[in-house]
XYZ file of C-alpha atoms in Angstrom:
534
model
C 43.558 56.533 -129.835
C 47.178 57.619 -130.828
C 49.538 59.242 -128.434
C 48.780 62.722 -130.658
C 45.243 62.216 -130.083
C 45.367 60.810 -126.852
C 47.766 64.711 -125.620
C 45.232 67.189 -127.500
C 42.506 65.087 -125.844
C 43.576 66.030 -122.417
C 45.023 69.684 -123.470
C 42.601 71.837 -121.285
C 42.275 75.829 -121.323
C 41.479 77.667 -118.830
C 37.645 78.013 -119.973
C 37.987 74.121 -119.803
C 39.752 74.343 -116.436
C 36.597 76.102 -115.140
C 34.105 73.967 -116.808
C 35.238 70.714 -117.169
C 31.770 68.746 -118.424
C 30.946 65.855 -115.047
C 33.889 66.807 -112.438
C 34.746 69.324 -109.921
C 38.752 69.464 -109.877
C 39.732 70.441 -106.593
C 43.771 71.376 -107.256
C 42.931 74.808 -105.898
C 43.960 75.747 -102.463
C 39.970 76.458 -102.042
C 37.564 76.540 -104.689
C 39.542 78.857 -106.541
C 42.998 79.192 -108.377
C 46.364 78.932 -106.836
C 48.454 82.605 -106.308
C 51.181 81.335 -107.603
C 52.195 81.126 -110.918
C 51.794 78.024 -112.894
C 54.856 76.318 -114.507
C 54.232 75.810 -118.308
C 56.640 73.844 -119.364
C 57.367 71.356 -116.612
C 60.013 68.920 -117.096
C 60.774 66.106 -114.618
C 63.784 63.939 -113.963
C 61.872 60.448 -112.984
C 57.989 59.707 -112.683
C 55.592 62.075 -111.613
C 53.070 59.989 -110.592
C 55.584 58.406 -108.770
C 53.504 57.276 -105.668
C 49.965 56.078 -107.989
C 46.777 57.027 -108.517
C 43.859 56.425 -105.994
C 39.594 56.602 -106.157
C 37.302 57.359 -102.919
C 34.035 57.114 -101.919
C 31.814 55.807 -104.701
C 28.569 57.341 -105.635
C 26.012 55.936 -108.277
C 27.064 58.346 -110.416
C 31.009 58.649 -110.062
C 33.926 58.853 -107.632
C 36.655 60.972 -106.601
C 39.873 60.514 -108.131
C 43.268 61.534 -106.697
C 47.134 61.433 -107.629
C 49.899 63.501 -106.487
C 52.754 64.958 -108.773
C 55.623 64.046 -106.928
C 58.513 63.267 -108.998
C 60.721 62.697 -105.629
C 57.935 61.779 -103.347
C 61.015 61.714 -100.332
C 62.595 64.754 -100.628
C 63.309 66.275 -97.561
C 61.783 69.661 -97.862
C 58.348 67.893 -98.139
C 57.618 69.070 -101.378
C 57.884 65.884 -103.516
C 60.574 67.434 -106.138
C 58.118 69.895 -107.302
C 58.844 73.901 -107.550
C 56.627 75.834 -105.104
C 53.702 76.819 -108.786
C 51.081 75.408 -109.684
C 50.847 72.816 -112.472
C 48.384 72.046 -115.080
C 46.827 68.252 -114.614
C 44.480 66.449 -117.381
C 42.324 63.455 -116.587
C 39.888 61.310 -118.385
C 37.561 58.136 -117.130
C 37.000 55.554 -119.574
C 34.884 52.224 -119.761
C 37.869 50.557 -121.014
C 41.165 49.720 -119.806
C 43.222 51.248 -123.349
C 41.041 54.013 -123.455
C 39.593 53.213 -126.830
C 35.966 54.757 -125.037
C 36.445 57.543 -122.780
C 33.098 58.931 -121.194
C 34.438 62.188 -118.428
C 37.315 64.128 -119.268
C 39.017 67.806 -118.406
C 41.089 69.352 -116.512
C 42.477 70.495 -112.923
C 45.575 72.428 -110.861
C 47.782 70.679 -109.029
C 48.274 73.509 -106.584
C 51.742 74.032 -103.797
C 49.016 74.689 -101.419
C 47.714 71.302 -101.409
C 50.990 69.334 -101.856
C 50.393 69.399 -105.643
C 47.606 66.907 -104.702
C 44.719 66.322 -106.867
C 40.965 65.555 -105.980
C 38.817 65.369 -108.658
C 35.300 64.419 -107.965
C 33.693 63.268 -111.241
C 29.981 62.883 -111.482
C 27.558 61.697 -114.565
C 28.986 57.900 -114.616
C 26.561 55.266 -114.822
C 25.884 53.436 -111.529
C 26.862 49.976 -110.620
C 29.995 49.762 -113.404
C 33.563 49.498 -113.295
C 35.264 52.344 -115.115
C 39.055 53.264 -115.476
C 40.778 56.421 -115.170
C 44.152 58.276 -115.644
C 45.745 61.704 -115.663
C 48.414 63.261 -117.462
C 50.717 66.072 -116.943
C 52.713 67.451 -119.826
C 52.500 64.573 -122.061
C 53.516 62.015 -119.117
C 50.421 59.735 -118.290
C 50.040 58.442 -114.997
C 49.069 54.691 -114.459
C 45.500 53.531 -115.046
C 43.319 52.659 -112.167
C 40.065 51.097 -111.465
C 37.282 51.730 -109.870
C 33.713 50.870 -109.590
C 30.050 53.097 -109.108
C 28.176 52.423 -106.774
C 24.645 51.139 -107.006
C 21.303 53.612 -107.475
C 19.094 53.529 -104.084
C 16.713 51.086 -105.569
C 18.398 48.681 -106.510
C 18.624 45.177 -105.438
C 21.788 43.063 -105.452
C 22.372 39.653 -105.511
C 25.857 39.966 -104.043
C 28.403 42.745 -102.403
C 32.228 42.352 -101.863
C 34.016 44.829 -99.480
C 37.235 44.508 -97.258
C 38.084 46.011 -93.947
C 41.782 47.175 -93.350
C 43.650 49.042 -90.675
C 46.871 49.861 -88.581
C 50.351 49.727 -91.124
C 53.199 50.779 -89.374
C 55.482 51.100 -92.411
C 58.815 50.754 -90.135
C 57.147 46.880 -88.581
C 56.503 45.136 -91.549
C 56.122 44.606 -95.623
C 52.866 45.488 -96.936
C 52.041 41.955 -98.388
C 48.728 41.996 -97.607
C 47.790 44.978 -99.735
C 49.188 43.491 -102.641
C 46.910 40.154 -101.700
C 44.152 42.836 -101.492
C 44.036 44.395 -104.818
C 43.784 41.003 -106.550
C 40.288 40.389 -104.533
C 37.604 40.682 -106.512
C 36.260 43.961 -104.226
C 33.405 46.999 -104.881
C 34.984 48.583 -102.294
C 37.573 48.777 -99.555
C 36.925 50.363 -95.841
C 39.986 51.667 -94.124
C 39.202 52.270 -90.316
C 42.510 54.016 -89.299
C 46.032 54.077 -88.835
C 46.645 54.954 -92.305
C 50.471 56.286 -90.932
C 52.291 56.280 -87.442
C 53.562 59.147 -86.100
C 56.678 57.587 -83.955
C 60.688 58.247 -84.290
C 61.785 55.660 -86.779
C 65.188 54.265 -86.403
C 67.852 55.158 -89.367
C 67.607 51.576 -90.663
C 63.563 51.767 -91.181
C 62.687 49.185 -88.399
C 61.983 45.445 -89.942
C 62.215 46.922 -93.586
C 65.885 47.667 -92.919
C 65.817 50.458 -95.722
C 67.719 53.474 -95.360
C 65.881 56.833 -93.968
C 66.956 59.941 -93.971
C 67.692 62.018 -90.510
C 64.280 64.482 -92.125
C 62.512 61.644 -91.866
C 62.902 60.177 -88.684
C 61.571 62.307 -86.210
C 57.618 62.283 -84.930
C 56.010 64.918 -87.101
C 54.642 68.290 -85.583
C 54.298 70.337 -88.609
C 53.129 69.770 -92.232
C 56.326 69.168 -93.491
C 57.112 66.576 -91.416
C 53.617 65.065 -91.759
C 53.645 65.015 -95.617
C 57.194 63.014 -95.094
C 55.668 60.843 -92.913
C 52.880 60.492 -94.925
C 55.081 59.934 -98.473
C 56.945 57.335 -96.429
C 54.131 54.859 -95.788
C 52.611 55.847 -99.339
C 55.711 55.137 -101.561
C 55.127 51.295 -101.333
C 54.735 49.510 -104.553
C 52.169 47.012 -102.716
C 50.150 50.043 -101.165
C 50.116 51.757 -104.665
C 48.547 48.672 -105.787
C 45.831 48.232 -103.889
C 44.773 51.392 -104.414
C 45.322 51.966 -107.907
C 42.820 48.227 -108.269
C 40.039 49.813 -105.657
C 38.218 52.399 -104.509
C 38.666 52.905 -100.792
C 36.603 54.585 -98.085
C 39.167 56.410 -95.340
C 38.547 57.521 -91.424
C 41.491 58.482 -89.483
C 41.829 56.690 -86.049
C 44.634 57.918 -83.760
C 47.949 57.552 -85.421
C 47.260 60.071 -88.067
C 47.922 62.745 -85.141
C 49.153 61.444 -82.211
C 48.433 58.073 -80.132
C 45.550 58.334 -78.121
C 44.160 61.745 -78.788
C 41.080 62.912 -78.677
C 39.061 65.774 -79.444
C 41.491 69.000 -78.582
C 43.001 66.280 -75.640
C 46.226 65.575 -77.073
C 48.420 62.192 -75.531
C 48.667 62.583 -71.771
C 52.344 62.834 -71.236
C 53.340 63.931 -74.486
C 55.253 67.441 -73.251
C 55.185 69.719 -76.664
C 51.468 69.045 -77.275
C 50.408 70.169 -73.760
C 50.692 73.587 -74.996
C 47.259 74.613 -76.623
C 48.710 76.368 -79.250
C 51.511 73.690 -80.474
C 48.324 70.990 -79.946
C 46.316 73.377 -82.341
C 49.122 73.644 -84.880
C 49.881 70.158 -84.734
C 46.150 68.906 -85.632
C 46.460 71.257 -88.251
C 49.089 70.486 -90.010
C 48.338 66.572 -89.702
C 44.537 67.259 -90.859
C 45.774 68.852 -94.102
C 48.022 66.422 -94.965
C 46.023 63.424 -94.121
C 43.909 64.985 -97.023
C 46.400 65.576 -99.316
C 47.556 62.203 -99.583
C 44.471 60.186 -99.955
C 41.306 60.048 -102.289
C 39.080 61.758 -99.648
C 36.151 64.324 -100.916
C 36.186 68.223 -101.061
C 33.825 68.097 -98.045
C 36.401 65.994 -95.898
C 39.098 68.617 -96.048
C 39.785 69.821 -92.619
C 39.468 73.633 -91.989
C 41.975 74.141 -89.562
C 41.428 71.859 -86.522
C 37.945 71.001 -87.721
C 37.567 68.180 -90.377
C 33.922 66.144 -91.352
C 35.233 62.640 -91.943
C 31.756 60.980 -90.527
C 29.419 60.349 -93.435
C 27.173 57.791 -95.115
C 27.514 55.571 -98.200
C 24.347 53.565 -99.670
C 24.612 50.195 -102.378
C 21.130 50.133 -103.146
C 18.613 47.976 -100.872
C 21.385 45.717 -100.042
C 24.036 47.559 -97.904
C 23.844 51.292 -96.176
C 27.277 52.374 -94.918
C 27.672 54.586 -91.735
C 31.333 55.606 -91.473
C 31.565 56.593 -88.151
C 35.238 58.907 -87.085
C 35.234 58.131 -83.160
C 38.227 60.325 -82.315
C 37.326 63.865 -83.014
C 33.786 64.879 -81.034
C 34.229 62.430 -77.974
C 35.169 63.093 -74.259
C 38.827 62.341 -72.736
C 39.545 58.472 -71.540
C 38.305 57.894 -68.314
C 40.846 56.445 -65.538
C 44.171 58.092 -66.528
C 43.137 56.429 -69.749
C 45.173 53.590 -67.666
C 43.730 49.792 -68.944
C 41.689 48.721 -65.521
C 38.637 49.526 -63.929
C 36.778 52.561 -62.434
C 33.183 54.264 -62.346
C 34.609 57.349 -64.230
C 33.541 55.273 -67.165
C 30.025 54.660 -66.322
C 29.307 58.222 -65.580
C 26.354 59.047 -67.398
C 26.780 61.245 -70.970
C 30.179 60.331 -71.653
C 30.430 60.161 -75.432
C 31.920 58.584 -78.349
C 30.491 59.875 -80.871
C 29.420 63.714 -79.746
C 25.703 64.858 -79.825
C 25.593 66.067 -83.327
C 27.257 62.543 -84.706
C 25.176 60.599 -82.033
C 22.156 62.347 -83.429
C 22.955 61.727 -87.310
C 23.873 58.176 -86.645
C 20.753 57.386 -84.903
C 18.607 59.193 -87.177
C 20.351 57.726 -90.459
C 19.944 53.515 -89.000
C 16.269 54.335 -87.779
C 15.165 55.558 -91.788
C 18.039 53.059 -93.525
C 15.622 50.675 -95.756
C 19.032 48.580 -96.473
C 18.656 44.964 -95.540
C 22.609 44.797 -93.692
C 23.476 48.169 -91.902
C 27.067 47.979 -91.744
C 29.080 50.560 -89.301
C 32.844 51.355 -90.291
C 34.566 52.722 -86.981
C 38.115 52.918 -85.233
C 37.174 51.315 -82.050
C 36.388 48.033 -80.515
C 32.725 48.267 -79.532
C 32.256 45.125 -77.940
C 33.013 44.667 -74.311
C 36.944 43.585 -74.397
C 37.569 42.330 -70.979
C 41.395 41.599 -70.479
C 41.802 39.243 -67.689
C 39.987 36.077 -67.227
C 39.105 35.058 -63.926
C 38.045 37.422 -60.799
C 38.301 41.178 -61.123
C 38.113 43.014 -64.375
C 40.306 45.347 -66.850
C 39.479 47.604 -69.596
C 41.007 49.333 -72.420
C 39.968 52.735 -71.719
C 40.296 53.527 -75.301
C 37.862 51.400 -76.640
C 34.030 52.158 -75.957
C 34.330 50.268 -72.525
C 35.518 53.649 -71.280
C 32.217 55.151 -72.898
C 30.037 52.620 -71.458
C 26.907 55.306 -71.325
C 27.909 55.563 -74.841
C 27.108 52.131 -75.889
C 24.027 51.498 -73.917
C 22.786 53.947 -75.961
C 24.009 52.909 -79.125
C 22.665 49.174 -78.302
C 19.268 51.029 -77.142
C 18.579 52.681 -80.541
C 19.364 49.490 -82.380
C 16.140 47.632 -79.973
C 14.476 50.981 -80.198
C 14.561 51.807 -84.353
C 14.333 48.021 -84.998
C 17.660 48.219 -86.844
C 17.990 45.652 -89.639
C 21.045 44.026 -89.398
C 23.629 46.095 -88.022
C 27.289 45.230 -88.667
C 29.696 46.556 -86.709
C 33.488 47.100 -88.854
C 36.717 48.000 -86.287
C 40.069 48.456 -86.500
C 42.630 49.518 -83.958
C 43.210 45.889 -81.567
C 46.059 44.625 -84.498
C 44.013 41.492 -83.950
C 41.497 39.799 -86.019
C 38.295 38.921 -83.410
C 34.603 38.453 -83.813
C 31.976 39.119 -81.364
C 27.669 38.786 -80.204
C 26.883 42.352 -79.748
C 24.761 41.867 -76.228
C 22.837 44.322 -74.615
C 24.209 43.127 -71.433
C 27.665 41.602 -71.540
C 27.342 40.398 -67.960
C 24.690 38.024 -68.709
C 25.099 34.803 -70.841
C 21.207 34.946 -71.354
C 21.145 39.007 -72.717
C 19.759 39.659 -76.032
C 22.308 39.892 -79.171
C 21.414 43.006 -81.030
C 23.910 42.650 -83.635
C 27.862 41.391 -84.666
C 31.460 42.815 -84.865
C 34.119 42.089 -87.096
C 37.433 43.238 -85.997
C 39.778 43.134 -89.026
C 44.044 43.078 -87.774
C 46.403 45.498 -88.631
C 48.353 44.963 -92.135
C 51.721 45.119 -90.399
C 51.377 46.870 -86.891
C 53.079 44.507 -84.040
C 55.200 42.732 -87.024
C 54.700 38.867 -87.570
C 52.301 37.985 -84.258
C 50.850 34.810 -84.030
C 47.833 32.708 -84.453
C 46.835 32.701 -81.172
C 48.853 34.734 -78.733
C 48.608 34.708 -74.889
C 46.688 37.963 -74.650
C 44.312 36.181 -77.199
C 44.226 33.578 -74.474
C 42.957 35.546 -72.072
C 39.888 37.395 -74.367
C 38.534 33.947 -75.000
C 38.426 33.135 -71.678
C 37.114 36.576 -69.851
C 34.294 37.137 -72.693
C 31.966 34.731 -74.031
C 30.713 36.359 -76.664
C 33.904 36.808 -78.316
C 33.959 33.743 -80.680
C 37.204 33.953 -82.253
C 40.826 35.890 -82.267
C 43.891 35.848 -84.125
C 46.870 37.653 -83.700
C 48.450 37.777 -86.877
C 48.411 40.427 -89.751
C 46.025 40.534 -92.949
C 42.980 41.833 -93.601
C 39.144 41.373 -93.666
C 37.500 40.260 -96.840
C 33.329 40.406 -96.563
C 30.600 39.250 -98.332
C 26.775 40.525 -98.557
C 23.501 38.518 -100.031
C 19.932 39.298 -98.834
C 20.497 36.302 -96.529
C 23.466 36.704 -94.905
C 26.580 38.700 -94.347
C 29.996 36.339 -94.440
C 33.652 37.751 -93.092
C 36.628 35.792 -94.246
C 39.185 36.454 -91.807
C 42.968 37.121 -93.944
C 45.995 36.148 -92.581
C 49.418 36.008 -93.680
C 52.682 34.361 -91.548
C 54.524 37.116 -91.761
C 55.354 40.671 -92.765
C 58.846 40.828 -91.374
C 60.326 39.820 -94.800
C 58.606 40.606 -98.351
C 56.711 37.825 -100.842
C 54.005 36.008 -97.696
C 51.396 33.614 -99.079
C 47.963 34.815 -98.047
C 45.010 32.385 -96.553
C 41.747 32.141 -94.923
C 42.139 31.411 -91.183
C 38.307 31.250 -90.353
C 35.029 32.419 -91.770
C 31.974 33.781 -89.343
C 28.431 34.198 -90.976
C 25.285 36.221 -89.156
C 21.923 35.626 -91.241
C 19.233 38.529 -92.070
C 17.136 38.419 -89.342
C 19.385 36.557 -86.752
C 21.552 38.526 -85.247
C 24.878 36.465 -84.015
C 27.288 34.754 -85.036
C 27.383 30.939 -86.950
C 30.737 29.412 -88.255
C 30.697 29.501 -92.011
């Protein structure tokens, strides 16, 4: 297709605009068109598409696709160089990567509203296939990315690849490991959290020793600061990678807001968000952004202080998908959320997951006819005792504070006759892998299912293989079987038989260019839950 063809192809009226054949654009601030008025002949002085493009959340039939026009993704107002109108945004999906076959095309708003973010959610793709896909503004094409269908409900694999990331500080390390990460032959990668950090940054950048301006540098309480924040750990040539080579399924852990929070309990200590109202504002301003700046669906836009980020994904008999978002519906840490011991954490109801999530959860593993039930969540699950020897401390963060919680989760596994259940967690900046047991405290107690904790890509800078605090987990907890404190990623592999995690690691992150490698592999087999060195 020539460069004439290829700019009337993706030329789009407004008719178009409204009925663009397989997709639902979502530039609007709504459903509907921006106010403002759009700018007709934009002209930019660098790239537009400066910080990538992204996909989300595979279907069988299609994907959503995102980019951002930000010609100056850093500017200080927040607004990535654009004008506060609305600008016109083509895109087309293809089968191949020059375009010479292009199957979905139209047309979209990139809207002030939104950040001059774009979601476009195309449908009508064939399931199961790798596709490519681009936009253009103005004659200016962004760069192609891949991505890949899922599976239809029947179907039965022989094999699926997925990865597990979390935790990327952009101011403690290089993000190596994502450009490791899009060369991995993947369907599909799972990030559980942590996608920014909300702390002062120094004026040098931290490790990265880059530059960053005074705007820039303070923890973010409005949406101007959190787009910043955001742009900051987005405008990485490694992170643009990644995703412009995979789709990627996103839940927000912690850092996305503030450290710790939960529900509308912001950090204890933290003075301006003990006022309701800042607290309120604050969520709000972090929620849209958090959208904005990642290939998340139209139903995963937050409404204020409310956002649905908990939903399920299905690759055909193989592999159902139950991303789980543990910060929003559960109670407040028990104990001062102080790391320790008390019977505030055993009291019965104390939740997780809230009733309604608790409720879909349970209901969606008891009717999954997958063989591997995998569950994508923020928080360690297993029972993370910190001190080996007499006496006992817990991480009131993780589901140790919520031990009603996961009694009951454990009791609906037995209960439903859960096949396979997988558990995928972020958060601990540590690789580990755990026995799920209904009963920690006894050796003999039945193993119900597996975790994989996957690191942090650059959180807690270089680490170590195995640290002192890693020490002390393998000797307080039996059924953890391995830990490494060192930053990567977690690269998994389904058959019918038997679900494999390569554990990632790389030396360091404190300087670009680390080698990636495989520190261990853990296999559990269909029908035996626990965990076997590969």
């Amino acid at each position: 297709m020539t460069g004439s063809a290829r700019s009337h192809a993706l030329t789009v009226g407004r008719r178009q605009l409204l009925l663009a054949g397989g997709a639902l654009g979502l530039g609007a601030a709504a459903a509907g068109f921006s106010p403002s008025r759009a700018w007709a002949q934009p002209r930019f002085q660098s790239d537009p598409f400066a910080l990538g493009v992204a996909s989300g959340d595979p279907w069988p039939d299609g994907a959503v696709l995102w980019t951002k026009i930000a010609p100056d993704p850093l500017a200080v107002d927040g607004l990535g160089g654009m004008p506060p109108r609305k600008v016109q945004v083509g895109w087309e999906v293809a089968t191949d990567e020059r375009f010479h076959k292009v199957v979905r095309r139209g047309g979209t708003f990139a809207v002030p509203e939104l950040g001059h973010s774009v979601h476009v959610e195309v449908n009508g793709l064939e399931p199961a296939r790798e596709y490519f896909y681009r936009f253009r503004v103005h004659g200016e094409f962004s760069p192609v990315g891949r991505t890949r269908t899922a599976p239809p409900p029947w179907a039965r694999l022989r094999e699926l690849n997925f990865a597990a990331v979390s935790c990327q500080a952009w101011f403690e390390g290089f993000y190596t490991a994502y450009r490791h990460l899009a060369e991995e032959d993947l369907a599909v990668v799972f990030h559980l959290g942590d996608y920014i950090y909300e702390n002062p940054i120094d004026a040098n950048g931290g490790v990265r020793k880059t530059p960053v301006a005074p705007e820039l540098r303070p923890e973010p309480y409005d949406l101007t600061k959190y787009r910043l924040r955001h742009a900051l750990h987005r405008y990485d040539p490694d992170i643009i990678a990644a995703h412009q080579a995979h789709p990627f399924v996103l839940v927000w852990d912690d850092h996305e807001i503030d450290d710790n929070w939960v529900g509308d309990i912001p950090k204890a200590g933290n003075t301006p968000d003990q006022d309701p109202a800042v607290w309120r504002r604050r969520k709000t301003a972090a929620f849209q952004a958090y959208y904005e700046y990642l290939p998340l669906r139209r139903p995963n836009k937050a409404s204020g202080t409310q956002a649905r980020l908990y939903r399920r994904l299905g690759y055909g008999r193989l592999a159902d998908f139950h991303v789980l978002d543990t910060r929003q519906y559960r109670a407040d840490q028990a104990c001062g959320d102080r790391t320790g011991d008390c019977a505030d954490r055993l009291l019965p109801g104390r939740t997780v997951l809230g009733p309604e999530q608790e409720a879909w959860l349970y209901e969606g593993l008891g009717t999954s006819r997958a063989r591997w039930n995998i569950i994508p969540q923020q928080i360690p699950v297993t029972q993370v005792d910190t001190v080996p020897g007499p006496g006992r401390a817990f991480v009131m963060d993780f589901w140790d504070g919520y031990k009603p919680a996961r009694d009951r989760l454990f009791d609906e596994l037995v209960k439903r006759d859960v096949s396979n259940p997988v558990v995928l967690t972020g958060d601990m900046h540590r690789h580990m892998a755990a026995d799920l047991t209904l009963d920690f405290d006894d050796p003999g107690s039945r193993t119900v299912g597996v975790e994989f904790i996957a690191t942090s890509i650059s959180t807690k800078m270089d680490g170590e293989d195995l640290d002192q605090g890693g020490r002390n987990l393998l000797d307080a907890n039996e059924h953890i079987r391995f830990t490494s404190y060192q930053r990567g990623y977690l690269r998994c592999s389904l058959t019918e038989d038997a679900c494999r995690a390569d554990f990632r690691v790389l030396p360091y992150v404190t300087r670009p260019g680390a080698p990636v490698s495989t520190r261990t592999s853990f296999v559990t087999e269909n029908g035996r839950p626990g965990l076997q060195s590969a």
